[in-house]
Coordinates of C-alpha atoms and ligand atoms in Angstrom, one line a residue:
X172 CA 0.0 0.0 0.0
X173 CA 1.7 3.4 -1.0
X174 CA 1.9 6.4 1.6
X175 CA 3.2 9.4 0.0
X176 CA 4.1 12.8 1.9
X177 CA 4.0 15.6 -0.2
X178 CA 5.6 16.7 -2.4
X179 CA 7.6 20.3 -2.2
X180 CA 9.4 21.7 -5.0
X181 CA 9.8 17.9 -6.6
X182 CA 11.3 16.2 -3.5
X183 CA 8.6 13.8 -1.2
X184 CA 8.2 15.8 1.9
X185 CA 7.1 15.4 5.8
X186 CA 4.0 17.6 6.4
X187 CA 4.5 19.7 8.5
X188 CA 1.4 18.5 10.7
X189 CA 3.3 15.3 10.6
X190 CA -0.3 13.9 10.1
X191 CA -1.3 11.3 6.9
X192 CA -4.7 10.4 6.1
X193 CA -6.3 7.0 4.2
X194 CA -7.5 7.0 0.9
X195 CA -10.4 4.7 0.6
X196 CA -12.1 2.6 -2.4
X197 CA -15.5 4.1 -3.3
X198 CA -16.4 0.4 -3.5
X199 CA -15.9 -1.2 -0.7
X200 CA -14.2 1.1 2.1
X201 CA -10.7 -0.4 1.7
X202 CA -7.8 1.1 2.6
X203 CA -6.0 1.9 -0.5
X204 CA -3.2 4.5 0.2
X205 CA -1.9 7.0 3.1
X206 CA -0.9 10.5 1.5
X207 CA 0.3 13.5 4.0
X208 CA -2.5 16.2 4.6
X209 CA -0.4 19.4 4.3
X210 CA -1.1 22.7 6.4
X211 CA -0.8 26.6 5.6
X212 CA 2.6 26.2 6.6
X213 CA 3.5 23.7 4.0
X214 CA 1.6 26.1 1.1
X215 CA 4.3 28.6 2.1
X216 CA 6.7 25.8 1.6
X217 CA 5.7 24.8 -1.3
X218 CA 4.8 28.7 -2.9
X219 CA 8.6 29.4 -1.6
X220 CA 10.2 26.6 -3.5
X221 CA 7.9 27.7 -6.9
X222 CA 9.1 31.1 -6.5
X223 CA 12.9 29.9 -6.8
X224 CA 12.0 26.9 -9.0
X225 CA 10.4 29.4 -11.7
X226 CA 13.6 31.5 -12.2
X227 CA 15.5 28.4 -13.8
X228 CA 12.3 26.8 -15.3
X229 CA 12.0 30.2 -17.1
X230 CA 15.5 30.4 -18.2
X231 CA 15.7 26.7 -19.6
X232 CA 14.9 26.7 -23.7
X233 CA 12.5 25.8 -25.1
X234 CA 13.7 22.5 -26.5
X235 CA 14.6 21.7 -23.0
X236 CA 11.9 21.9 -21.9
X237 CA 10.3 19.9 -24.5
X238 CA 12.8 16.8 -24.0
X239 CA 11.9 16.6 -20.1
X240 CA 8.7 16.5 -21.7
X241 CA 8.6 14.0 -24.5
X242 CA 10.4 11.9 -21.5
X243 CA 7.6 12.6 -18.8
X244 CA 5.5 11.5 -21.5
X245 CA 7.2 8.0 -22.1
X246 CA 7.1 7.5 -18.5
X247 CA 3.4 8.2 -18.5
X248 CA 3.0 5.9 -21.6
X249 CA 5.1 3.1 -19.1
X250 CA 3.3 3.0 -15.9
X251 CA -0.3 3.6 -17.4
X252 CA -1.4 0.2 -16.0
X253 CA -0.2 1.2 -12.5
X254 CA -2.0 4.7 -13.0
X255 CA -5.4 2.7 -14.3
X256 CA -4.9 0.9 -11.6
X257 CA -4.4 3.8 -8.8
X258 CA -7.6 5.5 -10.7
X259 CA -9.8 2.4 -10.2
X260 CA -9.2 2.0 -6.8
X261 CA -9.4 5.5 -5.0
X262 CA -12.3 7.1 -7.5
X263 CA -14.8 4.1 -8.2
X264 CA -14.6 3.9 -11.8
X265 CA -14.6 0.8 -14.2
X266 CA -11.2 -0.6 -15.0
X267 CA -11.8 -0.6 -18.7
X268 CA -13.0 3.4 -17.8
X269 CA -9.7 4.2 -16.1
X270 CA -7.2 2.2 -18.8
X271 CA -8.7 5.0 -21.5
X272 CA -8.1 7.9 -19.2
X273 CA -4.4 6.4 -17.9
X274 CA -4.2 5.6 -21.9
X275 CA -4.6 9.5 -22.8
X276 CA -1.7 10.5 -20.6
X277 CA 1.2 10.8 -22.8
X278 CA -0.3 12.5 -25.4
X279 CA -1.8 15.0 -23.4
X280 CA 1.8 15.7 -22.5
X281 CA 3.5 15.3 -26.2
X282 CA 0.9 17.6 -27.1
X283 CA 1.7 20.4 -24.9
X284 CA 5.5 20.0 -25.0
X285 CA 4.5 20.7 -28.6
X286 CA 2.6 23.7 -28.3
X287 CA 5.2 24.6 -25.7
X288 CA 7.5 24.7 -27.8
X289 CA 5.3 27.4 -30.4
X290 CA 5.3 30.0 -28.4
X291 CA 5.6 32.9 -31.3
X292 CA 4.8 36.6 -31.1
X293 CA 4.3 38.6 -33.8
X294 CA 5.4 41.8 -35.3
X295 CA 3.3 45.4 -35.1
X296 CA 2.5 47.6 -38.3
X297 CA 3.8 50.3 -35.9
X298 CA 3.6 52.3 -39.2
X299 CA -0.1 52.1 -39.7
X300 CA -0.9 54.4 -36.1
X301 CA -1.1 57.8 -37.5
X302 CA 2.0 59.8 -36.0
X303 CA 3.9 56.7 -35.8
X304 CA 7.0 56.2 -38.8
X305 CA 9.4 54.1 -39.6
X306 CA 12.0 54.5 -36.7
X307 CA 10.6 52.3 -34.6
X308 CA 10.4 48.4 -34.5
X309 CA 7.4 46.7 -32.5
X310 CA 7.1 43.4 -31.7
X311 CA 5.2 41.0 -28.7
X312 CA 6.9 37.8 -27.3
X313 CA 5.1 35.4 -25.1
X314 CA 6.4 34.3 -21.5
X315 CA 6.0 32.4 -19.0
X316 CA 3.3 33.8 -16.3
X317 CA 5.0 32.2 -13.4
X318 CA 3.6 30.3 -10.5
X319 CA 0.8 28.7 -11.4
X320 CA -1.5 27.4 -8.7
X321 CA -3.8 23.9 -10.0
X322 CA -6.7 22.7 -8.4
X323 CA -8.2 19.8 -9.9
X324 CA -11.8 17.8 -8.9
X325 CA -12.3 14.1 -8.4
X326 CA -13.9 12.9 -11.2
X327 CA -11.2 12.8 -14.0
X328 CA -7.9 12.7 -11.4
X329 CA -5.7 11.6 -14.3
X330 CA -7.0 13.5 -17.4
X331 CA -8.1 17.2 -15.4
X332 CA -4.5 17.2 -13.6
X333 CA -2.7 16.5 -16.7
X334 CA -4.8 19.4 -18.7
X335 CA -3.4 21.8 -16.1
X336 CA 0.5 20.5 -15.4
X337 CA 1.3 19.7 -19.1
X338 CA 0.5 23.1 -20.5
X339 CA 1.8 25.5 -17.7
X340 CA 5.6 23.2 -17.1
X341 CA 5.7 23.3 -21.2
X342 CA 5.2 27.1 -20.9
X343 CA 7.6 27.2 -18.6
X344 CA 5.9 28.0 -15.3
X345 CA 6.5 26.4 -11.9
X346 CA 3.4 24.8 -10.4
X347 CA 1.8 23.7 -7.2
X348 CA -1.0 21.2 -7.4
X349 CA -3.6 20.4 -4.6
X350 CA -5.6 17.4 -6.5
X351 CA -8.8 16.2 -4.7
X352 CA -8.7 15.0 -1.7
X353 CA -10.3 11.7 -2.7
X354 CA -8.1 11.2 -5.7
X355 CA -4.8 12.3 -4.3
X356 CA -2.6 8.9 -5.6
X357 CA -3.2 9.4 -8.8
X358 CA -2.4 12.9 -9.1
X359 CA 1.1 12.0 -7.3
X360 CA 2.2 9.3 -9.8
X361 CA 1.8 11.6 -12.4
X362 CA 3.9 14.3 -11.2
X363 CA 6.1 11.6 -10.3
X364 CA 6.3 11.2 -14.4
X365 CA 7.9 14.9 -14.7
X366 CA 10.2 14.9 -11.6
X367 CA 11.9 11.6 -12.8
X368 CA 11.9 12.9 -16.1
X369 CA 14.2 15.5 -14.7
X370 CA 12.1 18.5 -13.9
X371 CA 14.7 21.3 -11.9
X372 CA 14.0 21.4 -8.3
X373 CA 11.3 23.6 -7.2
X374 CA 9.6 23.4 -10.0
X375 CA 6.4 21.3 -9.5
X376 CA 4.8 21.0 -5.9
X377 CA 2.0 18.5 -4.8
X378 CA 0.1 19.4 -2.0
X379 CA -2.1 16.9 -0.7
X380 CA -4.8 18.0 2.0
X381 CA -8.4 19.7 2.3
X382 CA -9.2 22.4 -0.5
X383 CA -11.3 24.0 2.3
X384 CA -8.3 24.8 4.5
X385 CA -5.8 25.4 1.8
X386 CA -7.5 27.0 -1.2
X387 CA -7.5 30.5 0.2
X388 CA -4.0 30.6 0.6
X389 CA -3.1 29.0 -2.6
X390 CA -5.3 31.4 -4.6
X391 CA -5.2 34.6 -2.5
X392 CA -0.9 34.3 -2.3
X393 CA 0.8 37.2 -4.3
X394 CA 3.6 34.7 -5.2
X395 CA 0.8 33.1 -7.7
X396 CA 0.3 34.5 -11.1
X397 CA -2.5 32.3 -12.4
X398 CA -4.8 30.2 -11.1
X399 CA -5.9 27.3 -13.5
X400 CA -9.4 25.3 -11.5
X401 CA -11.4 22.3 -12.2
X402 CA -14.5 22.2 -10.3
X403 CA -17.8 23.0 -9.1
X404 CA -19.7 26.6 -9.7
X405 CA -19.7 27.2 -6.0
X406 CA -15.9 26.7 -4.9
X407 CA -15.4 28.8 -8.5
X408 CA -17.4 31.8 -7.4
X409 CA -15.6 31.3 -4.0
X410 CA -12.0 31.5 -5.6
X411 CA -13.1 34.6 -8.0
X412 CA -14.1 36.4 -4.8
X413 CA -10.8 35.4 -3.3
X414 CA -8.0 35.1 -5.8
X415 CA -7.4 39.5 -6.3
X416 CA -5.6 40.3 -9.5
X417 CA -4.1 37.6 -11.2
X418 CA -4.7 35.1 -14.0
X419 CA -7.9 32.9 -13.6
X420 CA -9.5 29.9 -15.4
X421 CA -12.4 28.4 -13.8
X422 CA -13.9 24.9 -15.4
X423 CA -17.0 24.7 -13.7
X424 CA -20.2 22.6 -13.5
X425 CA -22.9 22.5 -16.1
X426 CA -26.2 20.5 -16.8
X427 CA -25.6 19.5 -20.3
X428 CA -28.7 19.3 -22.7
X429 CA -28.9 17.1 -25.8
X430 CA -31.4 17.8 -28.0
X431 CA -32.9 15.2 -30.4
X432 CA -35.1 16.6 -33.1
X433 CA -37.7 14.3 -35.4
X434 CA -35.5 13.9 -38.4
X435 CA -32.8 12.6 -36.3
X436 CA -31.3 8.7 -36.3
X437 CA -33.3 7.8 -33.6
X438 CA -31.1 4.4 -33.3
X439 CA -28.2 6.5 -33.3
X440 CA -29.2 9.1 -31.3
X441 CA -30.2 6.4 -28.7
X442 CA -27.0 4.7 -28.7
X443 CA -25.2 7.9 -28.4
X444 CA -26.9 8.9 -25.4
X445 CA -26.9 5.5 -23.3
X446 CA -22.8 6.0 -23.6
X447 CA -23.0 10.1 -22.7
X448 CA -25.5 9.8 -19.9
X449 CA -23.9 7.1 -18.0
X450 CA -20.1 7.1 -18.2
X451 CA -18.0 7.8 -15.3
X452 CA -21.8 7.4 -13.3
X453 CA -22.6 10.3 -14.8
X454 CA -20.2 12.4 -12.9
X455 CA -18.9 14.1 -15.9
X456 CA -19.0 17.8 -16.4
X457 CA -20.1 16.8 -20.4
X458 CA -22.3 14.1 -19.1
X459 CA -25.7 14.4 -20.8
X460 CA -28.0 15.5 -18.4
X461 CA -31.1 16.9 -19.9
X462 CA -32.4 15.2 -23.2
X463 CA -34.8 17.3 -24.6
X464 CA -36.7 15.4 -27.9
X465 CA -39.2 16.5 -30.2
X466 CA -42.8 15.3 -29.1
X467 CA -43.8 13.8 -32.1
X468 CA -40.6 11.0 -32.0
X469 CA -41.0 10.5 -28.2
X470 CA -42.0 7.1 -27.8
X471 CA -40.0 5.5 -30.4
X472 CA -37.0 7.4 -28.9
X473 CA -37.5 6.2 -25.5
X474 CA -38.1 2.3 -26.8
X475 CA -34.4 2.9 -28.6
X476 CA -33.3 4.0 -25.4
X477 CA -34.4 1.8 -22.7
X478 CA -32.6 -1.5 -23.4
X479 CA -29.6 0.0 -24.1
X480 CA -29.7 2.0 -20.4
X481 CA -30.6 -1.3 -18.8
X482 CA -27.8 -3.4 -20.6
X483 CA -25.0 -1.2 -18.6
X484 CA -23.9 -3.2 -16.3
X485 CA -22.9 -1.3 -13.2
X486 CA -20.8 -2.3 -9.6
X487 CA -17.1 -3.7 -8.8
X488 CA -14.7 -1.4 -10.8
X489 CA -12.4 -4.3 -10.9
X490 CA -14.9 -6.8 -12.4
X491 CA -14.3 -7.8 -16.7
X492 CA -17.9 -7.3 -16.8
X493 CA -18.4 -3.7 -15.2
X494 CA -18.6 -0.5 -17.6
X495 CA -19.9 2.0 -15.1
X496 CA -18.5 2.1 -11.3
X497 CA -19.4 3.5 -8.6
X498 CA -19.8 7.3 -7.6
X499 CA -17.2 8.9 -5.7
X500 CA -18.9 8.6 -2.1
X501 CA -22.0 7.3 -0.1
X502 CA -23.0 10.9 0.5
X503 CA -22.9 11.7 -3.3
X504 CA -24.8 8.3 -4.0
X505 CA -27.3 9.2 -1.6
X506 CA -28.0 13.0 -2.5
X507 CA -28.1 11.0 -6.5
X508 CA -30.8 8.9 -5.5
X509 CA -33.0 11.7 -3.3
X510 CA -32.6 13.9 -6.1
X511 CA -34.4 11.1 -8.4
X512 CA -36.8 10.4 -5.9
X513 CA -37.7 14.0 -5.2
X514 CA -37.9 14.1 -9.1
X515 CA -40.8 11.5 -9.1
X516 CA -42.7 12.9 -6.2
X517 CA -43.1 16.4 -8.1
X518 CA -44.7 14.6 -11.2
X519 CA -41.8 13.0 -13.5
X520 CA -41.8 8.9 -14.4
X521 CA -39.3 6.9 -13.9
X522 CA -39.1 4.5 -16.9
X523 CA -36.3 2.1 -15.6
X524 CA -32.8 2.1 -13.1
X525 CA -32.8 4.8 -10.5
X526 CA -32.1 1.2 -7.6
X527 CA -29.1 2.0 -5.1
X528 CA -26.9 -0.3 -4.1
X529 CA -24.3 1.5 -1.5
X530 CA -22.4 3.5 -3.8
X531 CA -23.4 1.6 -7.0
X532 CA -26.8 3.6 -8.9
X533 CA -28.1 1.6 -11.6
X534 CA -28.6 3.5 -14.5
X535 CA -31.9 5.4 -14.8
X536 CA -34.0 7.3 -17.3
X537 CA -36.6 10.1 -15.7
X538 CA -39.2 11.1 -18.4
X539 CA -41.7 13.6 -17.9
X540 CA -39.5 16.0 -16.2
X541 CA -40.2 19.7 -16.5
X542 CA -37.5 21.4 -17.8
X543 CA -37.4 24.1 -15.5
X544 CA -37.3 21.8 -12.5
X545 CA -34.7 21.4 -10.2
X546 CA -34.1 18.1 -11.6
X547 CA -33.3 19.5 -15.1
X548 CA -31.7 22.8 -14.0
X549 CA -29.4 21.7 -11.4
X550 CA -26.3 19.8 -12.2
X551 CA -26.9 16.3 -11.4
X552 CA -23.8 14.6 -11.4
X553 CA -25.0 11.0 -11.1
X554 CA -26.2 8.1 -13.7
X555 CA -29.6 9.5 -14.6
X556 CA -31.0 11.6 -17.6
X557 CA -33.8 14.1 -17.7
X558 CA -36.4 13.5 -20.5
X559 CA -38.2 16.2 -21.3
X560 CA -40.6 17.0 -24.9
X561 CA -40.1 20.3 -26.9
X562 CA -42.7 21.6 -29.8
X563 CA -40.3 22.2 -32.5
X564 CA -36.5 23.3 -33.1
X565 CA -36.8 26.8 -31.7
X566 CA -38.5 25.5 -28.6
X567 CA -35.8 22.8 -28.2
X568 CA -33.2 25.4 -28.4
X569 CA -35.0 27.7 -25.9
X570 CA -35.1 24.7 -23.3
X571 CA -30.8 23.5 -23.9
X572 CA -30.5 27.5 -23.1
X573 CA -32.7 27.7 -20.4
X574 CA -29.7 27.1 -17.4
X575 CA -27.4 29.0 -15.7
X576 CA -24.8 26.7 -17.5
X577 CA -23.2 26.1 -20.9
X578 CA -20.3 23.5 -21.3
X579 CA -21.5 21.6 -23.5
X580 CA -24.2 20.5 -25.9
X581 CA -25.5 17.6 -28.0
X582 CA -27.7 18.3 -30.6
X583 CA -28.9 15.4 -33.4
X584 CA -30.4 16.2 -36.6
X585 CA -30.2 15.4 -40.1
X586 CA -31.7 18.8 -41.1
X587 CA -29.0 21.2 -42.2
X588 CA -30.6 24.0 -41.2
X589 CA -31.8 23.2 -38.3
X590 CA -27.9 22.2 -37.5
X591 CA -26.9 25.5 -38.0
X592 CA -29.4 26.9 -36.0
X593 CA -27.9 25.0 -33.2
X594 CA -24.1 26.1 -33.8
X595 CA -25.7 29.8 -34.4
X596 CA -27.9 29.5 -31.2
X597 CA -26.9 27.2 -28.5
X598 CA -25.1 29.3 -25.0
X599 CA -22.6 26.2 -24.5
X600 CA -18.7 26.4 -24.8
X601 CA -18.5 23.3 -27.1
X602 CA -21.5 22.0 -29.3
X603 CA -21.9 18.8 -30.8
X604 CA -24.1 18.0 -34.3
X605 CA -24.7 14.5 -34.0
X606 CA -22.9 13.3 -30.9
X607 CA -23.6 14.3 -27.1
X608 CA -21.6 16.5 -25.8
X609 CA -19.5 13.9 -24.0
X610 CA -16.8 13.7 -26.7
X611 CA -13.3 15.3 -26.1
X612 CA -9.8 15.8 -28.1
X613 CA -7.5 17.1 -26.1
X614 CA -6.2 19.4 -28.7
X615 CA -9.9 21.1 -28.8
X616 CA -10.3 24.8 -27.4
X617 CA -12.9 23.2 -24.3
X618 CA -14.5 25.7 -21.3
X619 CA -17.7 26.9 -20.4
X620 CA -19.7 29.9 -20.7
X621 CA -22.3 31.8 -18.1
X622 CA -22.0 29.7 -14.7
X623 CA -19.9 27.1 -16.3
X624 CA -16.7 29.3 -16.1
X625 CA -14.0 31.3 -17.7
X626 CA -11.4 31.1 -20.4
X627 CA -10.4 27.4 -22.1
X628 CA -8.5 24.6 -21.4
X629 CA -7.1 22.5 -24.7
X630 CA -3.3 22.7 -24.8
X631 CA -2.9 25.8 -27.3
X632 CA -5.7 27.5 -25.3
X633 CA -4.3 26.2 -22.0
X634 CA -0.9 27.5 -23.0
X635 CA -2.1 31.0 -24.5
X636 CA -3.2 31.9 -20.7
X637 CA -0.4 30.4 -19.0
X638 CA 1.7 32.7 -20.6
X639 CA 1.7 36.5 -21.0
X640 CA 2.2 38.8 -24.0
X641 CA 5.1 41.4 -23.3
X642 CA 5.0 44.5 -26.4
X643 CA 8.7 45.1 -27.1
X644 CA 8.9 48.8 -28.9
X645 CA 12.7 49.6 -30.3
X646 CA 12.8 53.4 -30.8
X647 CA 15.1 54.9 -33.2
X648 CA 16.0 58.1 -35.1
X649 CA 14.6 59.3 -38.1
X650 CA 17.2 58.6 -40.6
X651 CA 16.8 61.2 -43.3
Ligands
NAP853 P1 -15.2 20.7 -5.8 O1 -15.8 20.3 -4.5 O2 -15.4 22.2 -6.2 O3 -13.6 20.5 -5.6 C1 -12.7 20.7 -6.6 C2 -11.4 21.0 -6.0 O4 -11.5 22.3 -5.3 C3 -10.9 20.0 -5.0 O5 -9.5 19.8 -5.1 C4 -11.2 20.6 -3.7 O6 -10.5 20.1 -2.6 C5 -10.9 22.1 -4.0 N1 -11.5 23.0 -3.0 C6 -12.5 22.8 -2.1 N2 -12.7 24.0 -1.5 C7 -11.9 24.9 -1.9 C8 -11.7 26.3 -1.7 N3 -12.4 26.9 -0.7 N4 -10.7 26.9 -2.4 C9 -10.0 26.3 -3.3 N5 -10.2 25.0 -3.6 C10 -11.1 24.3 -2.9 O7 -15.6 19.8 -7.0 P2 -15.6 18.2 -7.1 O8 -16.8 17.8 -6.4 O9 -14.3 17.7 -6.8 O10 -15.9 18.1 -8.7 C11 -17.1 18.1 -9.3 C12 -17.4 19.4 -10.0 O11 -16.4 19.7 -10.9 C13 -18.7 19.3 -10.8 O12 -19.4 20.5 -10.5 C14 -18.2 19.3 -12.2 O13 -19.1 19.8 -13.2 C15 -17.0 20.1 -12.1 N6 -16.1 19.8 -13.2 C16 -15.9 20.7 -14.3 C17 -15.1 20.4 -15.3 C18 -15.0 21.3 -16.5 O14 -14.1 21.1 -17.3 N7 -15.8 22.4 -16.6 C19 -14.5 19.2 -15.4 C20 -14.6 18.3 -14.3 C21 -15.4 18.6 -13.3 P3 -11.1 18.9 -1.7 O15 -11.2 17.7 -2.5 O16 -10.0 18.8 -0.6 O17 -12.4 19.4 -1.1

């Protein structure tokens, strides 16, 4: 069983608390790791040791910086059994779930040592500003913004760490991570990818420990520059009223709507939606939450989509057979299965799934829900969808815009224009024609709009606000 301290500018660490807490399978309550809890003392530690770390980081080239990346990436390519592994046990997701996110971890990497690597300015017309001639040179370059503090949810602890780490160490920045505090491990053997890959001392910190006791001080510190965050709406707002001037990107919740109109593939669209509904449990910031289908296709839509929902088969990550775990804790499975009950009592059916099983939810489909219920407007985070009828396309639209959120949206139609309505219309970050929204390159600009956060993630995009533009003005003489 590992027990990992932290770690503080690349080399494992006592906390200073001297305390270590257990890290427990979703599943069935065992013991499957000790990692250090880390107190306001060790943030100072750890902002101290990014401070000096980022002075060499930022000084090493560029194509340095790119090998100890390309190598972090082998690494990560190695040990991606052992990080599937580590995922399964301390999140609650299947096996075969985990081995495609561990499986994404080197290329996530390669890509942003890439796009590290790019990191071009461009020259300024200085001549085109009226009183301006040609005795002067303008130019911008792009830096490094400098300690970056990561904080990163439970749900994706392999892929949502990576999407922060990669991109700001292939920028050059120094970083200190505080992952979840129920996925801790696998955030560790990741970074344990860069630092034996030869990453300078000081310039990647783990801190391990409770967001609520540390967050402030990560996010409020004048040592950090930017502050990259994965999580929900409320800790979001929370860290924009705390963080004062300095870089933020905030990932944040969403209840993601997939619209299905009557031209659609209903097969397809069916098919589509028993995978985007129900992977990870649900407890995806993509899942696809509220499906919203034109009246006239209803029943036939919900015949595709029942035996496809009940053919998931759900409990022990570690079993061949599983494709959905469990959710992260009992308290999360409970509020899941209230918030489908509650759903029922205020009028909506529930057509199949919706049984709990400790932490295990069996897959459920909730028709008849009004769109503008809790149920539908609230992000549910679990294995359940939200079936609700529009009149036509307009109306369909009106509904998928009808939340505070906009992450992502699914929308299936074989109708041209009706497709283009969506891409012209829909309030999401990322819209999908014919797929839900649960669908992700890594390459792809991919953030929120209204409640579900600011600026993008995506490896260019990550990069472009990791770093800063600086204008560089030569002035010269007029030469004749
Ligand atoms: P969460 O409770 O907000 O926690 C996220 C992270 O914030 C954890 O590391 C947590 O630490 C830390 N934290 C807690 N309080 C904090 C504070 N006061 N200051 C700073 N950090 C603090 O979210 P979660 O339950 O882990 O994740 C689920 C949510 O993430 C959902 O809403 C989901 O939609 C969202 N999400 C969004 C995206 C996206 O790309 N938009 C992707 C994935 C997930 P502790 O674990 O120690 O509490």
């Amino acid at each position: 069983m590992a027990r990992k301290g932290l770690i503080i500018g690349g080399v494992e660490s006592q906390p200073t608390s001297g305390v270590f807490e257990e890290v427990r399978s979703p599943f069935n309550g065992q013991v499957v790791g000790e990692v250090a809890t880390a107190d306001l003392h060790d943030v100072d530690l750890a902002l101290d040791a990014a401070t000096r770390g980022f002075e060499i980081w930022r000084r090493t080239p560029a194509h340095e910086r790119f090998a100890i990346l390309t190598k972090a990436a082998t690494l990560a390519d190695e040990r991606q059994e052992a990080i599937a592994q580590i995922i399964s046990s301390e999140n609650g997701k299947s096996l075969v779930e985990a081995r495609g996110e561990a499986g994404r971890s080197g290329e996530i990497i390669r890509l942003a040592a890439f796009e590290g690597s790019q990191l071009y300015g461009e020259s300024l017309p200085l001549d085109a500003n009226k009183g301006t001639g040609f005795d002067k040179i303008g130019f911008t370059i792009k830096q490094p913004v400098g300690v970056v503090v990561a904080i990163s949810p439970f749900n994706y602890p392999a892929l949502l760490v990576l999407h922060k780490l990669a991109p700001a160490l292939a920028a050059g920045n120094s970083v200190v991570l505080k992952p979840a505090r129920s996925t801790p491990l696998t955030a560790i053997a990741l970074a344990e990818c860069f630092i034996d890959a030869g990453l300078p001392a000081g310039v990647l910190s783990v801190l391990t420990g409770s967001g609520a006791l540390l967050g402030d001080a990560l996010v409020s510190d004048r040592r950090v520059r930017k502050v990259s965050f994965t999580g929900s709406t409320a800790t979001g707002e929370h860290i924009s009223r705390t963080a004062g001037v300095k870089k933020l990107s905030l990932e944040l919740g969403a209840s993601g709507p997939v619209v299905v109109l009557k031209d659609a593939d209903i097969e397809y669209a069916a098919n589509s939606i028993s995978l985007g509904g129900y992977i990870n449990a649900g407890q995806v910031c993509i899942s696809a939450q509220r499906v919203i289908v034109e009246e006239s296709i209803m029943a036939n839509f919900l015949d595709a989509l029942r035996p496809k929902v009940e053919a998931i088969r759900v409990g022990d990550p570690f079993a061949a057979e599983t494709r959905v775990g469990t959710l992260i804790s009992q308290a999360e499975a409970d509020r899941v299965a209230q918030a489908i009950r509650t759903a029922v009592n205020d009028g909506a059916t529930l057509l199949t799934g919706g049984e709990q099983s400790g932490t295990v939810i069996q897959p459920a489909i909730v028709t008849n829900v009004d769109p503008y219920s809790a149920f539908a407007q609230d992000e549910l985070f679990g294995p359940a969808i939200a079936v609700s009828s529009a009149r036509d396309v307009s109306h369909a639209i009106e509904l998928a815009n009808s939340t505070v959120y906009g992450l992502g949206a699914g929308f299936f139609t074989n109708n041209l224009n009706s497709a283009i309505q969506a891409m012209r219309e829909i309030e999401s970050g990322v819209v999908h024609i014919n797929w839900t929204q649960l669908w992700r390159a890594d390459l792809m600009p991919y953030g929120g709009f209204k409640s579900s956060g600011i600026g993008k993630e995506g490896l260019r995009s990550a990069i472009a606000e990791m770093t800063e533009v600086k204008t560089v003005i030569m002035h010269g003489q007029a030469w004749n």
